[in-house]
PDB file of C-alpha atoms in Angstrom:
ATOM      1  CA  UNK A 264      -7.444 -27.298  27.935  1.00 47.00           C
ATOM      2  CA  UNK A 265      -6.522 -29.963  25.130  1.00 42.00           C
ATOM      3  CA  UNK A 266     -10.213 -30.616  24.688  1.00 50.00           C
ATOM      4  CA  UNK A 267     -10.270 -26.838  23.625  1.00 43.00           C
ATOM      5  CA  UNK A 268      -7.936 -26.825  21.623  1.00 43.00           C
ATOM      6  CA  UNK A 269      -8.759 -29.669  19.556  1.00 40.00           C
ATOM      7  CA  UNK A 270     -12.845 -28.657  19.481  1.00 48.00           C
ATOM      8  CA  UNK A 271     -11.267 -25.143  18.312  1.00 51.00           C
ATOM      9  CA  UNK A 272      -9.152 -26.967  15.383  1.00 44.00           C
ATOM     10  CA  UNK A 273     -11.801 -29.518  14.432  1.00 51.00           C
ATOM     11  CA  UNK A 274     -14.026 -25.935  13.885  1.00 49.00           C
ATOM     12  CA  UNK A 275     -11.294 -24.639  11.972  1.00 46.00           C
ATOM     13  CA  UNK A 276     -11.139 -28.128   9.641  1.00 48.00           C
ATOM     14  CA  UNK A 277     -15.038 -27.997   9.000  1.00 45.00           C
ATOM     15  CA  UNK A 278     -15.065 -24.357   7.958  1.00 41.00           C
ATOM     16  CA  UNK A 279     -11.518 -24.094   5.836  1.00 44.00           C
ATOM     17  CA  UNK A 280     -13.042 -24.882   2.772  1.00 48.00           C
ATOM     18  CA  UNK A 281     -15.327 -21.900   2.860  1.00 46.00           C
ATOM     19  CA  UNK A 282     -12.769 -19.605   3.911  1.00 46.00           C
ATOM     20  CA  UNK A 283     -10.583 -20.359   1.041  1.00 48.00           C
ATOM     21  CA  UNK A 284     -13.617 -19.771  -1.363  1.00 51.00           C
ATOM     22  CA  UNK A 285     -14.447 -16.444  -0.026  1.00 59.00           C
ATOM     23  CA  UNK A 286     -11.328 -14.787  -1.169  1.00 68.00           C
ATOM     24  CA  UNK A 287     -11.907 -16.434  -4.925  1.00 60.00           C
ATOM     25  CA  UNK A 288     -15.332 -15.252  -4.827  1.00 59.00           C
ATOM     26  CA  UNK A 289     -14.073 -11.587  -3.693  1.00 62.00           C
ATOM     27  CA  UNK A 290     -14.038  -8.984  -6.368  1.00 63.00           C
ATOM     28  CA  UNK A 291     -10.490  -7.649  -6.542  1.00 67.00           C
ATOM     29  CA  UNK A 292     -11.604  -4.085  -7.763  1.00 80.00           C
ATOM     30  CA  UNK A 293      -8.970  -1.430  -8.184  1.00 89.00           C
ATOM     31  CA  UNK A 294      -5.847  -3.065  -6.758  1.00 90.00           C
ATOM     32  CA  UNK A 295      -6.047  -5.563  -9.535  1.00 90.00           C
ATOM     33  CA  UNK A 296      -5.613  -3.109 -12.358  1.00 92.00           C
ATOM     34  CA  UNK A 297      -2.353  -1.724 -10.021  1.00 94.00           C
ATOM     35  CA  UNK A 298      -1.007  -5.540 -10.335  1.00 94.00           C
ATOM     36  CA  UNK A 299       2.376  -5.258 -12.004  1.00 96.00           C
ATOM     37  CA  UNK A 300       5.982  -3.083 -11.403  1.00 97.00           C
ATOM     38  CA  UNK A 301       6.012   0.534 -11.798  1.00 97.00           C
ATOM     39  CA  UNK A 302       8.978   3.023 -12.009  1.00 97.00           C
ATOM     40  CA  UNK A 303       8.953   6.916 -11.044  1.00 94.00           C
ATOM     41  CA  UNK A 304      12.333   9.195 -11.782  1.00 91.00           C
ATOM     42  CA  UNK A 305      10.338  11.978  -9.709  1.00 85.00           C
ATOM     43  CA  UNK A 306      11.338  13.732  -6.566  1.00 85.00           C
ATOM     44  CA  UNK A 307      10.608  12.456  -3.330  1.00 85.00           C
ATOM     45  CA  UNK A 308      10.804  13.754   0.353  1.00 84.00           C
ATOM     46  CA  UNK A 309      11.674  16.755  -1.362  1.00 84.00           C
ATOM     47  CA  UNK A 310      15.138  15.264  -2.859  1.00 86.00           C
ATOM     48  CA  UNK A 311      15.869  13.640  -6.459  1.00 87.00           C
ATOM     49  CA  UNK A 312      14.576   9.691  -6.424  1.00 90.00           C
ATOM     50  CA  UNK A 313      14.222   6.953  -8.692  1.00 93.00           C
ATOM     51  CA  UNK A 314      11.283   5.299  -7.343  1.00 94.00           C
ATOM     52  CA  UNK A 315       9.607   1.292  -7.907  1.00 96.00           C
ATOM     53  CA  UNK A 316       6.365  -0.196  -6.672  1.00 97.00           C
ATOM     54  CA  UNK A 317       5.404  -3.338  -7.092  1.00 98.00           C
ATOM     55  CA  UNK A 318       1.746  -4.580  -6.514  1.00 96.00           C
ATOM     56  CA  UNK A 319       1.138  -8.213  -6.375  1.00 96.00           C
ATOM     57  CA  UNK A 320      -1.771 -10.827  -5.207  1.00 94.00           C
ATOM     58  CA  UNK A 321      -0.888 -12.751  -2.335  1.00 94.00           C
ATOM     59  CA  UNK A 322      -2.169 -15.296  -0.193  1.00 91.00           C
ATOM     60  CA  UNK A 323      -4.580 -16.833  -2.863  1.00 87.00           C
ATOM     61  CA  UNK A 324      -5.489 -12.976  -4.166  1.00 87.00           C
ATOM     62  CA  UNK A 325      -7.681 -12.704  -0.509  1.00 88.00           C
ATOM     63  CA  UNK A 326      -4.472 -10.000   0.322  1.00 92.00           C
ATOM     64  CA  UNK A 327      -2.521  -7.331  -2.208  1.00 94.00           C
ATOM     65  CA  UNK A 328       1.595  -7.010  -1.357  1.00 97.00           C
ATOM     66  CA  UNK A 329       3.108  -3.203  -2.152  1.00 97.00           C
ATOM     67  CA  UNK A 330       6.646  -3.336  -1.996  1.00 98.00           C
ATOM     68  CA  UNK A 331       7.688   0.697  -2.574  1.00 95.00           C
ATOM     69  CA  UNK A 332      11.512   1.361  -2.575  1.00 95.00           C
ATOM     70  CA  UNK A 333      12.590   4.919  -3.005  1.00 94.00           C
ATOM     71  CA  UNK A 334      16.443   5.470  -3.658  1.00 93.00           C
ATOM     72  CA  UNK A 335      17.041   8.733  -3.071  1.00 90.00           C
ATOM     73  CA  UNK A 336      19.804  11.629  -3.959  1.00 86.00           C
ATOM     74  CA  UNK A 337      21.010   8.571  -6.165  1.00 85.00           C
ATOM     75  CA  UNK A 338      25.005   8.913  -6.989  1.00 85.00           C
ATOM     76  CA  UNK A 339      25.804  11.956  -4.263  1.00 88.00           C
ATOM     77  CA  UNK A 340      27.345  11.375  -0.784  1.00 89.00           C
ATOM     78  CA  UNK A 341      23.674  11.773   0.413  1.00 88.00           C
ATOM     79  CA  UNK A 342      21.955   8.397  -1.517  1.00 88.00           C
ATOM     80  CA  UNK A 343      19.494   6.971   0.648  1.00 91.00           C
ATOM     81  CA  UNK A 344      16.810   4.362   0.648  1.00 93.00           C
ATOM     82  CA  UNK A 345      13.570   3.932   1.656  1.00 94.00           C
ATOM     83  CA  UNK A 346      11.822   0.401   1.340  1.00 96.00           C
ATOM     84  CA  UNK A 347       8.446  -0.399   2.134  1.00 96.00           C
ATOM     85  CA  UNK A 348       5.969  -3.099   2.152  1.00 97.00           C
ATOM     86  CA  UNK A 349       2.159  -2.823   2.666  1.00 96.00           C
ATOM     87  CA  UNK A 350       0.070  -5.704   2.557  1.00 96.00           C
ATOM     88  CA  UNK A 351      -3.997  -4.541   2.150  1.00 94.00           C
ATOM     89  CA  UNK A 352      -6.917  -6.382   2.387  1.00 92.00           C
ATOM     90  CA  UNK A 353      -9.551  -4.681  -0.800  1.00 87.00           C
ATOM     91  CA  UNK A 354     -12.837  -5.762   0.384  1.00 85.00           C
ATOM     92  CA  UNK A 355     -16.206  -4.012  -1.411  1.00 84.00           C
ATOM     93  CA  UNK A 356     -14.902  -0.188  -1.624  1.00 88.00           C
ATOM     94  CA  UNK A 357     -13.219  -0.779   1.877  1.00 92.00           C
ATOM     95  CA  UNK A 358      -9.419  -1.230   2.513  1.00 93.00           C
ATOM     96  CA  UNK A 359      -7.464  -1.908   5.387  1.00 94.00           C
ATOM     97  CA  UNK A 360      -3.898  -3.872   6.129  1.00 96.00           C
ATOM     98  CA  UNK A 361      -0.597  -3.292   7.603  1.00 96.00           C
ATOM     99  CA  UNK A 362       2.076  -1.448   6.310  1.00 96.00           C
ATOM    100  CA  UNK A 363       6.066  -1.614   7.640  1.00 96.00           C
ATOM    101  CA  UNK A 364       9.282  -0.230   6.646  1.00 95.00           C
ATOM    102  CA  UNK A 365      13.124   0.261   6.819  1.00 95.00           C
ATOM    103  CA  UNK A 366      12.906   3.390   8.915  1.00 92.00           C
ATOM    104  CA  UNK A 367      11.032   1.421  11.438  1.00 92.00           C
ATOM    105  CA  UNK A 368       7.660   2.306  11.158  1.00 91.00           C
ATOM    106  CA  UNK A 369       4.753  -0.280  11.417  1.00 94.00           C
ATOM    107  CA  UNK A 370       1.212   1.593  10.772  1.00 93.00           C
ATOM    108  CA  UNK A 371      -2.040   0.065  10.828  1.00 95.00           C
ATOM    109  CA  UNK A 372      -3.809   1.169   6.877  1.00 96.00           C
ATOM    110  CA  UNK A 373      -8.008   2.483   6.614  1.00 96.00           C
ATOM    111  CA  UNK A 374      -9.130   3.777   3.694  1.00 96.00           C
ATOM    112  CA  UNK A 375     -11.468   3.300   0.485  1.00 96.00           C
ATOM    113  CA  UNK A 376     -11.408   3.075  -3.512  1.00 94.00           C
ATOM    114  CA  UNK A 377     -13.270   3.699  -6.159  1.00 94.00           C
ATOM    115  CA  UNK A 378     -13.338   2.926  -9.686  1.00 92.00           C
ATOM    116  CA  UNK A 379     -10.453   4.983 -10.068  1.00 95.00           C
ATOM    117  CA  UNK A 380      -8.640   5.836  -6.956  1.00 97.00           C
ATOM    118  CA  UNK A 381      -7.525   4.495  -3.656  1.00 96.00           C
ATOM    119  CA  UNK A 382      -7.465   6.857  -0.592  1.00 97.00           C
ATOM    120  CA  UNK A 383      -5.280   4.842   2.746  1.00 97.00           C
ATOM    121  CA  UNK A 384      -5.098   7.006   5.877  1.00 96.00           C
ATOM    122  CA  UNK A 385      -1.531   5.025   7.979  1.00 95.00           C
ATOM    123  CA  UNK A 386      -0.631   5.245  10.902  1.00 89.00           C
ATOM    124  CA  UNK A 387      -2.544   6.777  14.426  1.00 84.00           C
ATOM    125  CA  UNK A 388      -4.625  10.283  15.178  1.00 77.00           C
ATOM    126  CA  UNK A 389      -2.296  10.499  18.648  1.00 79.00           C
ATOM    127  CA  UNK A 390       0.960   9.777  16.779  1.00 81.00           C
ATOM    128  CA  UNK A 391       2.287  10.271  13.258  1.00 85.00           C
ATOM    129  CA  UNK A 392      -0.891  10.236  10.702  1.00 92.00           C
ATOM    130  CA  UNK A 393      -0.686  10.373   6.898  1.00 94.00           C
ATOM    131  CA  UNK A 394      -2.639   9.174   4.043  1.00 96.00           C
ATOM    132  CA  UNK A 395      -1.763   8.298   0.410  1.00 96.00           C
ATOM    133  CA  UNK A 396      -3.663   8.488  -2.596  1.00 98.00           C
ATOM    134  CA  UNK A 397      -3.061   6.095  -5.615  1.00 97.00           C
ATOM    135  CA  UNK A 398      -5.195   7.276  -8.767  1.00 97.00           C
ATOM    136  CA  UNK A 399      -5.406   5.246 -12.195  1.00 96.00           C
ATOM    137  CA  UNK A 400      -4.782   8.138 -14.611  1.00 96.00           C
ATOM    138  CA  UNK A 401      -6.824   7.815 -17.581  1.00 95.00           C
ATOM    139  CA  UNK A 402      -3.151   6.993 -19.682  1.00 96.00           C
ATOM    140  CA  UNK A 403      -2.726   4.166 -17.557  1.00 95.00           C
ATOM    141  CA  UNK A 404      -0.258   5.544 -15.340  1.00 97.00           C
ATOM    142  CA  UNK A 405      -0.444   5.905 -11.288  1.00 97.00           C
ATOM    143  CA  UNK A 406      -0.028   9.173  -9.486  1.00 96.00           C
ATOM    144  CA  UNK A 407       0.937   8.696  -5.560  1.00 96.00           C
ATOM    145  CA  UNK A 408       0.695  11.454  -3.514  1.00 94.00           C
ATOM    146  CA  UNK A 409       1.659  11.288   0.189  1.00 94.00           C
ATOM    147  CA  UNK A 410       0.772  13.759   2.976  1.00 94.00           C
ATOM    148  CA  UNK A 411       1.749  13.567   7.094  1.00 93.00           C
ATOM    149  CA  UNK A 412      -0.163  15.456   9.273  1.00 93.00           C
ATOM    150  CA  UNK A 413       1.641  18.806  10.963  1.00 90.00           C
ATOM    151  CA  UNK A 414       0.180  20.852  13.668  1.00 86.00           C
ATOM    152  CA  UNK A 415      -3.410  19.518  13.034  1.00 77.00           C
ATOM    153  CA  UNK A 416      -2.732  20.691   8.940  1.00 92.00           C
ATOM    154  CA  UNK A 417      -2.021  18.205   6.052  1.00 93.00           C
ATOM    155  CA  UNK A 418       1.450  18.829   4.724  1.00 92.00           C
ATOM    156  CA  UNK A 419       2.408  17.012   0.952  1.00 92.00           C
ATOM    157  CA  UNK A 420       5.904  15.190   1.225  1.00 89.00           C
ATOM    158  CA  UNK A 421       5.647  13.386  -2.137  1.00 89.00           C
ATOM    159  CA  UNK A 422       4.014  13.501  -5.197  1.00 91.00           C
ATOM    160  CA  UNK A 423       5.123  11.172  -8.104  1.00 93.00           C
ATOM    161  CA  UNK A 424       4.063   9.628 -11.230  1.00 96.00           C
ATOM    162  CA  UNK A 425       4.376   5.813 -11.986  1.00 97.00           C
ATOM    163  CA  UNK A 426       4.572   4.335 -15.428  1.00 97.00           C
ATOM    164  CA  UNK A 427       4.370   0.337 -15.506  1.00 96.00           C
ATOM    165  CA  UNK A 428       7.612  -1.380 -16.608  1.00 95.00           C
ATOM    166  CA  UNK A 429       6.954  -3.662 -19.366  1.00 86.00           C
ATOM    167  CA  UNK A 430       6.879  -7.372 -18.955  1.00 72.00           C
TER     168      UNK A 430
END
């Protein structure tokens, strides 16, 4: 069993350099024109929000970190928040990652991009499903819109528009 172990990490030794090189080589596309904070004083899940999102290059730029935090009915008896971190892997015009949060959800991330827009379908076709789509508005903001699906029908829960906080 050693002798595995050790052939599997001597493998691992030879081909690290390479690995690291692929994700410097890798084209970041879209997600690197969403690096940076953003704020949003929209509405979401239907209630007034003041909303961040923060995209940032991790892991030697082969990953992208969201972090999305969403404090709702801010100053009432009802404030709330909702904090979120995705972590997606931009590869050609595919994405995919992992995406957790404060009200306990873990969801596996799918989806594509173009030169403008980013289209991630979370979660699972037998559980809760929902997609997101982040587009690059031609003024340099980003629009998010979120939908869950309901009874086989795709029902919007948030819509907002994020302007990027200066440096």
């Amino acid at each position: 069993m050693l002798r595995y172990i050790l052939a599997g990490l001597g493998a691992l030794a030879v081909s690290a350099p390479a690995l690291a090189q692929a994700c410097d080589d890798r084209d970041p596309g879209l997600l690197a024109r969403f690096e940076g904070e953003w704020q949003s004083d929209g509405n979401a899940f239907g209630q007034p929000a003041q909303s961040t999102m923060r995209w940032t290059p991790v892991l030697d730029g082969c990953f992208w970190q969201m972090e999305y935090l969403i404090e709702y009915n801010p100053g009432t008896d009802e404030a709330g928040t909702f904090h979120g971190v995705g972590v997606h892997h931009h590869e050609s015009d595919l994405v995919t990652g992992h995406w957790v949060d404060n009200w306990g959800a873990m969801h596996q991330l799918r989806g594509s991009t173009t030169e403008s827009e980013m289209i991630v379908f979370w979660g699972e076709p037998t559980a809760q499903l929902g997609r997101s789509r982040y587009t690059l508005t031609e003024d340099g903001a980003i629009q998010v819109t979120d939908w869950i699906l309901t009874n086989d029908a795709w029902q919007q829960f948030n819509d907002n528009r994020f302007e990027r906080v200066a440096d």
